[in-house]
CSV table of C-alpha atoms in Angstrom, one decimal:
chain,number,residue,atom,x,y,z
L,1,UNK,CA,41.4,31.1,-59.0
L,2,UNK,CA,37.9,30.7,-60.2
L,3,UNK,CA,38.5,27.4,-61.5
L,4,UNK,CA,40.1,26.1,-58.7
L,5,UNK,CA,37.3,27.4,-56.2
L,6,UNK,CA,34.6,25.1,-58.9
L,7,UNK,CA,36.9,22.2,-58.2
L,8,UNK,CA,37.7,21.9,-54.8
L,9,UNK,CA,34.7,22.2,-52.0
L,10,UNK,CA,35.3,24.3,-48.5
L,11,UNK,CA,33.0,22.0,-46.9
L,12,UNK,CA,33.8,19.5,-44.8
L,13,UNK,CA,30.9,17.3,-44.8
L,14,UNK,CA,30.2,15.2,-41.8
L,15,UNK,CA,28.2,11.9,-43.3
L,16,UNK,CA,27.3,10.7,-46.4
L,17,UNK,CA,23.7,12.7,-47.4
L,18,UNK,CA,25.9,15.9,-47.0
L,19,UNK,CA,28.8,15.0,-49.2
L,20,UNK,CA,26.1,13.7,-51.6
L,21,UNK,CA,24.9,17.2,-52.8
L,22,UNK,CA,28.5,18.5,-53.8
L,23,UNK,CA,30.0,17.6,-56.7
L,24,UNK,CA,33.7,18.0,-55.1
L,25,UNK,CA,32.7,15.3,-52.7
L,26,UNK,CA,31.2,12.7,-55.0
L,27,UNK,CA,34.1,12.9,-57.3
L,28,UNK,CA,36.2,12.7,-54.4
L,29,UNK,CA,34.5,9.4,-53.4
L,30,UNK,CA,34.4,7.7,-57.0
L,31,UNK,CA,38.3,8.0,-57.2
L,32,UNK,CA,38.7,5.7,-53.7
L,33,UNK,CA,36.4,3.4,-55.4
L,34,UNK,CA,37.9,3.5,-58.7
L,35,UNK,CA,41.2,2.9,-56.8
L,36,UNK,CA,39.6,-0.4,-55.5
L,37,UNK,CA,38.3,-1.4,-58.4
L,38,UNK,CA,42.8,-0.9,-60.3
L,39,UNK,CA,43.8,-2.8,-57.0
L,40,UNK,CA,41.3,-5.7,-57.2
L,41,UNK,CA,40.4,-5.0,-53.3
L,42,UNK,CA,37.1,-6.8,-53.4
L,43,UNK,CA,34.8,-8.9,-55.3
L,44,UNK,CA,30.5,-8.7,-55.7
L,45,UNK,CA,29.4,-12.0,-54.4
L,46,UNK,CA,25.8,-13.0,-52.6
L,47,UNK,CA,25.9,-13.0,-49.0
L,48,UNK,CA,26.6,-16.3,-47.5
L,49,UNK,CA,24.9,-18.2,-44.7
L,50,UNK,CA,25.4,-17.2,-41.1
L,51,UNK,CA,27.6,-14.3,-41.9
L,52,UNK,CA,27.1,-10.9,-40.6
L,53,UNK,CA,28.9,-8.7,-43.1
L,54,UNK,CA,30.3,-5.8,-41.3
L,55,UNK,CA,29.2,-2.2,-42.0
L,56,UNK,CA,31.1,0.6,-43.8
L,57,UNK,CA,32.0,4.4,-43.0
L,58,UNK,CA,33.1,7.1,-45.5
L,59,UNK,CA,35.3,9.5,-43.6
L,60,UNK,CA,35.6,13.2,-45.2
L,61,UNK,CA,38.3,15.2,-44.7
L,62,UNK,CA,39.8,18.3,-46.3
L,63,UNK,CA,43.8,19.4,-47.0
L,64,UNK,CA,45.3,22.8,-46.5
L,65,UNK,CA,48.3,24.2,-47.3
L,66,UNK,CA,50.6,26.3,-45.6
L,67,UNK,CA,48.1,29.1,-45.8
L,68,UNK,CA,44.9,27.0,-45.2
L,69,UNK,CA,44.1,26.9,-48.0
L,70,UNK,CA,41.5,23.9,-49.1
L,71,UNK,CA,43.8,22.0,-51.7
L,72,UNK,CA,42.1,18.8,-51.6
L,73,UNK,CA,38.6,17.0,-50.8
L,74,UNK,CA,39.8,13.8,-48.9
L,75,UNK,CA,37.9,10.8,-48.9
L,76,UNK,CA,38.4,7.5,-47.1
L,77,UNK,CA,36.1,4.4,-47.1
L,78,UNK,CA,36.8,2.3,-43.6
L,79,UNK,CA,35.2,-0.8,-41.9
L,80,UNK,CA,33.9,-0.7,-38.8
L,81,UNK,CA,36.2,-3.0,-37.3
L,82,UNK,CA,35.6,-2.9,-33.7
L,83,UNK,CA,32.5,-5.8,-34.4
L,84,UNK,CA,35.4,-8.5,-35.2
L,85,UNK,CA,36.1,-11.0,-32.6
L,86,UNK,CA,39.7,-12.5,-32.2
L,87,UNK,CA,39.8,-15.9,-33.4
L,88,UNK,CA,36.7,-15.6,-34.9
L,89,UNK,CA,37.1,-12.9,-37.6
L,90,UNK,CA,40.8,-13.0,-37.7
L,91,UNK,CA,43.7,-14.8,-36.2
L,92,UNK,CA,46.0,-12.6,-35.5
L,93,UNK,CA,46.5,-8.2,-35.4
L,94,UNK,CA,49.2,-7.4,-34.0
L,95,UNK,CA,51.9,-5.9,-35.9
L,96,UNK,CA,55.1,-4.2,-35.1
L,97,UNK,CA,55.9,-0.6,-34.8
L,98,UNK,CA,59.3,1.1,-34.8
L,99,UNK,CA,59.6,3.1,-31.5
L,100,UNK,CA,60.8,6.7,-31.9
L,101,UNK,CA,64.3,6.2,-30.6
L,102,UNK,CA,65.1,3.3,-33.2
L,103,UNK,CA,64.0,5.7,-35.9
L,104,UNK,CA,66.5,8.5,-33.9
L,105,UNK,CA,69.5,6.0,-33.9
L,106,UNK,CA,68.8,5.3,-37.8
L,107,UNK,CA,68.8,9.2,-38.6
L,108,UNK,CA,72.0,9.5,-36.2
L,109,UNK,CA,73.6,6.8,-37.8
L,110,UNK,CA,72.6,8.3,-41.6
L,111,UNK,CA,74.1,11.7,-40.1
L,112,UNK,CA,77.4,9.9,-39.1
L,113,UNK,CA,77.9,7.9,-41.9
L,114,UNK,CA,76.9,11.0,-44.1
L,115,UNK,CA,74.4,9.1,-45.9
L,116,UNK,CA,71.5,10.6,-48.5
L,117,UNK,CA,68.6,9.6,-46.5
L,118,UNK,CA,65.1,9.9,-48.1
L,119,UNK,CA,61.5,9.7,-46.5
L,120,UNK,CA,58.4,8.5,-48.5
L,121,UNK,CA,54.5,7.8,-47.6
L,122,UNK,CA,53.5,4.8,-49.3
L,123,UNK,CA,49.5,6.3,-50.3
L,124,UNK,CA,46.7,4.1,-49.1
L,125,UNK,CA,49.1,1.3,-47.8
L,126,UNK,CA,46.9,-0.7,-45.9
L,127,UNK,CA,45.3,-1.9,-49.8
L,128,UNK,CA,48.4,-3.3,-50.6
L,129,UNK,CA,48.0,-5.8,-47.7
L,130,UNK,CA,46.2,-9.4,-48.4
L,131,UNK,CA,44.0,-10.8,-46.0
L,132,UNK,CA,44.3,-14.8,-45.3
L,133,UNK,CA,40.3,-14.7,-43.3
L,134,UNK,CA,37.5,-14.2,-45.2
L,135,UNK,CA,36.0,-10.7,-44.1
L,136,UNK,CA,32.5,-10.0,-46.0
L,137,UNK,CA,31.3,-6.1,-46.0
L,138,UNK,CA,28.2,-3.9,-47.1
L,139,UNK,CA,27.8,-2.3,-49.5
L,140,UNK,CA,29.0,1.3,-49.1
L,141,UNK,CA,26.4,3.6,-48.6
L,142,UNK,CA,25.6,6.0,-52.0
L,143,UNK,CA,26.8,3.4,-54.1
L,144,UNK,CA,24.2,0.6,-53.7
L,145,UNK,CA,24.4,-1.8,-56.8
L,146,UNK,CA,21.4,-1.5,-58.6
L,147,UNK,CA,21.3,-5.5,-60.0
L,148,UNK,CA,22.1,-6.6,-56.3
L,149,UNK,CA,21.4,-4.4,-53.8
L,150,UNK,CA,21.7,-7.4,-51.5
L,151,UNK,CA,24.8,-8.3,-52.4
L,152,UNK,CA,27.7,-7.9,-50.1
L,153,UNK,CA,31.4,-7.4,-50.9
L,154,UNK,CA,34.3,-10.1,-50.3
L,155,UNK,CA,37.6,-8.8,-49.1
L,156,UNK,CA,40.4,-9.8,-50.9
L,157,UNK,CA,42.5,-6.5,-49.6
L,158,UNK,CA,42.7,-5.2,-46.1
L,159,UNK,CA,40.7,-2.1,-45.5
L,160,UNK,CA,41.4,1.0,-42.9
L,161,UNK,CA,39.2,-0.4,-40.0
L,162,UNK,CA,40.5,-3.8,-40.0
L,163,UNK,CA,42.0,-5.0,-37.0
L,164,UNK,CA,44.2,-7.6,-39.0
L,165,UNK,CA,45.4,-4.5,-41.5
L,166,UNK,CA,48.0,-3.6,-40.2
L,167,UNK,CA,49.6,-7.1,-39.9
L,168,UNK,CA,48.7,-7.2,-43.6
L,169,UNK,CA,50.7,-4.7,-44.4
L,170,UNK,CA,53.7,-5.4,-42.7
L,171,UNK,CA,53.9,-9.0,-44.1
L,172,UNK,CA,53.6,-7.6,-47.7
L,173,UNK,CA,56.3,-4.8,-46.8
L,174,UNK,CA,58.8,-7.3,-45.0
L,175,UNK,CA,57.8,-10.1,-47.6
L,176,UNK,CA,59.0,-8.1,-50.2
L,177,UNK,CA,62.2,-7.0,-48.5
L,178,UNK,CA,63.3,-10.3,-47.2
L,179,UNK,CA,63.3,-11.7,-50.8
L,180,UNK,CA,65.3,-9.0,-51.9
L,181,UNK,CA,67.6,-10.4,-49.7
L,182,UNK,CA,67.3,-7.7,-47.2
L,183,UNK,CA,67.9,-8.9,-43.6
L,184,UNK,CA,65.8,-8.0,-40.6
L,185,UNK,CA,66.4,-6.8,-37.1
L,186,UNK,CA,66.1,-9.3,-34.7
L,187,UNK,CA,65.5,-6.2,-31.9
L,188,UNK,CA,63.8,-3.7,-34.1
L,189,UNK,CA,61.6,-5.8,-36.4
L,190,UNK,CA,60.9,-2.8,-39.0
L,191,UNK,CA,64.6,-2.1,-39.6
L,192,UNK,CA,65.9,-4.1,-42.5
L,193,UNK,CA,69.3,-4.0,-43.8
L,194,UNK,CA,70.9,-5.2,-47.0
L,195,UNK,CA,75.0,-5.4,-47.2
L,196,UNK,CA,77.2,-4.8,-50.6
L,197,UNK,CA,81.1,-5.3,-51.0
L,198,UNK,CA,81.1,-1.0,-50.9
L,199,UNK,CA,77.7,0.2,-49.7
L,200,UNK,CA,74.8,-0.7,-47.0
L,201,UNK,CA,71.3,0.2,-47.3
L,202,UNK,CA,69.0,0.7,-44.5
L,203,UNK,CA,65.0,0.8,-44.2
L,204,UNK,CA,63.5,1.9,-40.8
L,205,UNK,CA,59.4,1.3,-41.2
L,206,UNK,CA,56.7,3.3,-39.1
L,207,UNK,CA,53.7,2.1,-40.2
L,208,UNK,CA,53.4,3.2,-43.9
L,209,UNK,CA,56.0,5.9,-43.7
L,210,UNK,CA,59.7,4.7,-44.6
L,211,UNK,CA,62.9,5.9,-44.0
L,212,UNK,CA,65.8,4.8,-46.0
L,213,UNK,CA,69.5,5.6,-46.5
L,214,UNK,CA,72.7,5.2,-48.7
L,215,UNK,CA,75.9,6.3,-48.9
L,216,UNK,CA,75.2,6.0,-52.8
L,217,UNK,CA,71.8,7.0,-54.3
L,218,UNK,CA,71.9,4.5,-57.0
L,219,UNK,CA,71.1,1.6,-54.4
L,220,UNK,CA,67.9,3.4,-53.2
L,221,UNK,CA,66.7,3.6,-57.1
L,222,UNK,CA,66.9,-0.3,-57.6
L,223,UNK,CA,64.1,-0.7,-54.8
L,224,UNK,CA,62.2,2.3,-54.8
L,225,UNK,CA,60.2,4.5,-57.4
L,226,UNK,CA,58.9,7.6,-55.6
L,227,UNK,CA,56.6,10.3,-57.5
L,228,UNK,CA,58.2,12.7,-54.4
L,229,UNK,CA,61.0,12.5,-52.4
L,230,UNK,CA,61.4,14.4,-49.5
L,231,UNK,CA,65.0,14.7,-47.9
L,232,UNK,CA,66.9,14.7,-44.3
L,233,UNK,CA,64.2,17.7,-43.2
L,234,UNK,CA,61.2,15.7,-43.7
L,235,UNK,CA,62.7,13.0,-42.2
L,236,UNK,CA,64.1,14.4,-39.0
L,237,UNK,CA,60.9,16.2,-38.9
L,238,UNK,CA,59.0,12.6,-38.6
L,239,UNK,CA,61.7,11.4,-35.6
L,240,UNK,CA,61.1,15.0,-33.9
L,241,UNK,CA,57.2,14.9,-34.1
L,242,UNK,CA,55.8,13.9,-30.5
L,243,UNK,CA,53.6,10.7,-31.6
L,244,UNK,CA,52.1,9.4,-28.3
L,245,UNK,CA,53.9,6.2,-29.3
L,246,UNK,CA,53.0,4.6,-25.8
L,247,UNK,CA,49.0,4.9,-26.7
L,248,UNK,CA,48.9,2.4,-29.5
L,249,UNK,CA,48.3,-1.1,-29.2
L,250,UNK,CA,51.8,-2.2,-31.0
L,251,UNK,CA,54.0,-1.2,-28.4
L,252,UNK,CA,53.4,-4.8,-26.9
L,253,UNK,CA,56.4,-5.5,-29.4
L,254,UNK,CA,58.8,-4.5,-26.7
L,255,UNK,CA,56.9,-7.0,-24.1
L,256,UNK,CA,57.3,-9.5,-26.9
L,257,UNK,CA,60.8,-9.1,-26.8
L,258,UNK,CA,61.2,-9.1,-22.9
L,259,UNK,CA,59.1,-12.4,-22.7
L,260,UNK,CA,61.3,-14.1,-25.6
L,261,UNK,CA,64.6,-13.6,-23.0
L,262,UNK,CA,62.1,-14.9,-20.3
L,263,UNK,CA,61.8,-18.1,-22.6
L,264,UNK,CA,65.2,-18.9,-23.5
L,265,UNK,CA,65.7,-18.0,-19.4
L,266,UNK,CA,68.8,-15.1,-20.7
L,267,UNK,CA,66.7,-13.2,-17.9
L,268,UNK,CA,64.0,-13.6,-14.6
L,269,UNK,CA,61.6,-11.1,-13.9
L,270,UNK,CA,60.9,-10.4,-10.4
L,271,UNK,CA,58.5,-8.2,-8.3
L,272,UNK,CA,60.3,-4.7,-7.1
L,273,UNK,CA,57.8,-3.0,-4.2
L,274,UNK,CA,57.3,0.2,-4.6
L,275,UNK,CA,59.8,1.0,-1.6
L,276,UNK,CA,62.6,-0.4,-3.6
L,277,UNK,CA,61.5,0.5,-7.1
L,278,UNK,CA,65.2,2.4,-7.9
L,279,UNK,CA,64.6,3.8,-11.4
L,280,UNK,CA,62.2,6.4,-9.4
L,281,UNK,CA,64.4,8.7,-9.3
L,282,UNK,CA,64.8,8.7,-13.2
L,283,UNK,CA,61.4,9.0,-13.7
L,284,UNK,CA,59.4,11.3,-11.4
L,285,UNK,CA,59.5,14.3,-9.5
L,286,UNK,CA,60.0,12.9,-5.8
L,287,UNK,CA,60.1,14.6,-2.3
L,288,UNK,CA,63.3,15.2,-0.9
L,289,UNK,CA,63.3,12.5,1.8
L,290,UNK,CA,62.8,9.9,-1.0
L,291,UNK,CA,65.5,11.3,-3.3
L,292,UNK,CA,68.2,11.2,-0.6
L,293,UNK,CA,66.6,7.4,0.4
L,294,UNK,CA,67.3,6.6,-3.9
L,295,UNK,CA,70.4,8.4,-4.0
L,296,UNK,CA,71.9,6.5,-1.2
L,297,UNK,CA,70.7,2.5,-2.3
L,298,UNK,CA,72.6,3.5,-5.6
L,299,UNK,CA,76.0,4.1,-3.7
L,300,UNK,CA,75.7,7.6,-5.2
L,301,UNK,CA,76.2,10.8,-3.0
L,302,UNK,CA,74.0,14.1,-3.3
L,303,UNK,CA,76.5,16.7,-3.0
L,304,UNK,CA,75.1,20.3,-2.1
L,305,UNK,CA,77.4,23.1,-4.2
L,306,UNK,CA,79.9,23.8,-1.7
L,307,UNK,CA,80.7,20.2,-1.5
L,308,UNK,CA,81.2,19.7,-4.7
L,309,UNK,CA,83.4,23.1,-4.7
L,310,UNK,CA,85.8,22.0,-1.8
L,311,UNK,CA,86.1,18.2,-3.3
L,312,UNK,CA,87.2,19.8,-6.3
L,313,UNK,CA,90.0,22.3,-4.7
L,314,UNK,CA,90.8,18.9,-2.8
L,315,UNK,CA,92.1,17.4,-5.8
């Protein structure tokens, strides 16, 4: 226990001059760097004219266990991405995002088809992504380059903080899939499915957590290597944890998919007043006047208990 206190820190430092003075910390911050360095995630060039490198950020933060207790000193080195400029710094960010029921149908389906379903967390996913713009960043700050302290670092990965990251990733992950001859889902852009004469396999993606299924573990072996494989209860837990999917900027994947029909004219779009807006009573609490007004524009009767108990000895 004494060893483990002199290797893991309690502190949570909150910027850079902090985290500098414990040992924990520093090591902490050498292994993301060392990780870019194995990953080739930039390159040491001078700055070029009439650019404006965008700053870095280290982010600190400690893991606990079951019994909170500190396990691991987390480090994370982000860009401050919110100085980029559509069509300027990037062409294009978004990137789709499996909504919570698609990843509820593919457990359902798993369940039904009694299929080994595994869950894995690909670690520091965004790295794996390769940016097509040319994004310049500082140096980070406690690790200044002593021959060139002016120099500035060129991007050949995408880093947390990117706008465009996310779209990295997903065109590395879905690359890879589709030329494993994997086929995606022309609704549900992260679901991927691969057919064999006995067997199916199916991927559901949620950012850089992935769900897949087989009615034969062998199949999931050919395409994955996992250090750790959780099984159906860590999945299900991910479909059961309340993610406030309708905050994050993907969700425009279902407008996407609306203004395709639109397009190809399978439907129109018109504007319902709020008088007439029928799905009301689906999806708020509404006086009783204006339930009984819903009720009866939906041919549907409102039946107090006794009516419903003499229609029933009526039959």
């Amino acid at each position: 226990m004494c060893l483990y206190a002199l290797t893991v820190s309690i502190l949570e430092p909150k910027n850079v001059k902090e985290d500098m003075t414990d040992p924990a910390c520093i090591e902490s911050m050498q292994e993301v760097l060392l990780q870019f360095k194995r990953m080739d995630v930039w390159v040491l060039v001078p700055i070029p004219d009439n650019i404006s490198p965008l700053t870095l950020k280290w982010i600190f933060k400690n893991k606990h266990d079951e019994k909170q207790t500190v396990i691991r000193n987390k480090s994370r080195l982000v860009v401050r991405g919110y100085r980029q400029e559509e069509g300027i710094d990037f062409e294009e960010s978004f990137a789709p995002v499996a909504r919570m029921e698609a990843i509820r149908i593919s457990l359902a389906y798993a369940a039904h088809k009694s299929f080994t379903v595994f869950q894995m967390d690909v670690k520091i996913a965004f790295l794996h992504g390769s940016l097509k713009e040319d994004v310049y960043v500082c140096q980070p700050e406690g690790f200044i380059d002593v021959d060139h302290p002016s120099h500035v670092y060129k991007l050949k990965k995408a880093l947390y903080g990117l706008k465009q990251a996310p779209r990295a990733w997903y065109d590395e992950l879905s690359t890879f899939l589709l030329q494993n001859h994997f086929f995606k889902g022309t609704i549900d852009p992260m679901l991927f499915i691969r057919f064999f004469y006995d067997d199916i396999l199916v991927i559901q993606v949620y950012v850089d957590d992935i769900i897949f299924g087989s009615t034969h573990p062998r199949r999931l072996q050919e395409y994955f290597r996992w250090s750790s494989i959780l099984r159906r209860k860590a999945a299900i837990a991910i479909s059961c944890n309340p993610v406030q999917h309708s905050r994050t900027k993907q969700i425009a994947v279902r407008y996407h998919f609306i203004k395709e029909h639109v397009e190809k004219g399978t439907i129109e779009l018109y504007f319902v007043k709020t008088d007439y807006q029928l799905a009301d009573i689906f999806t708020k609490a509404l006086p009783s006047d204006r339930f009984n007004y819903l009720v009866r524009r939906l041919g549907m009767r409102s039946l107090s208990p006794k009516e419903l108990e003499r229609l029933l000895k009526s039959q």
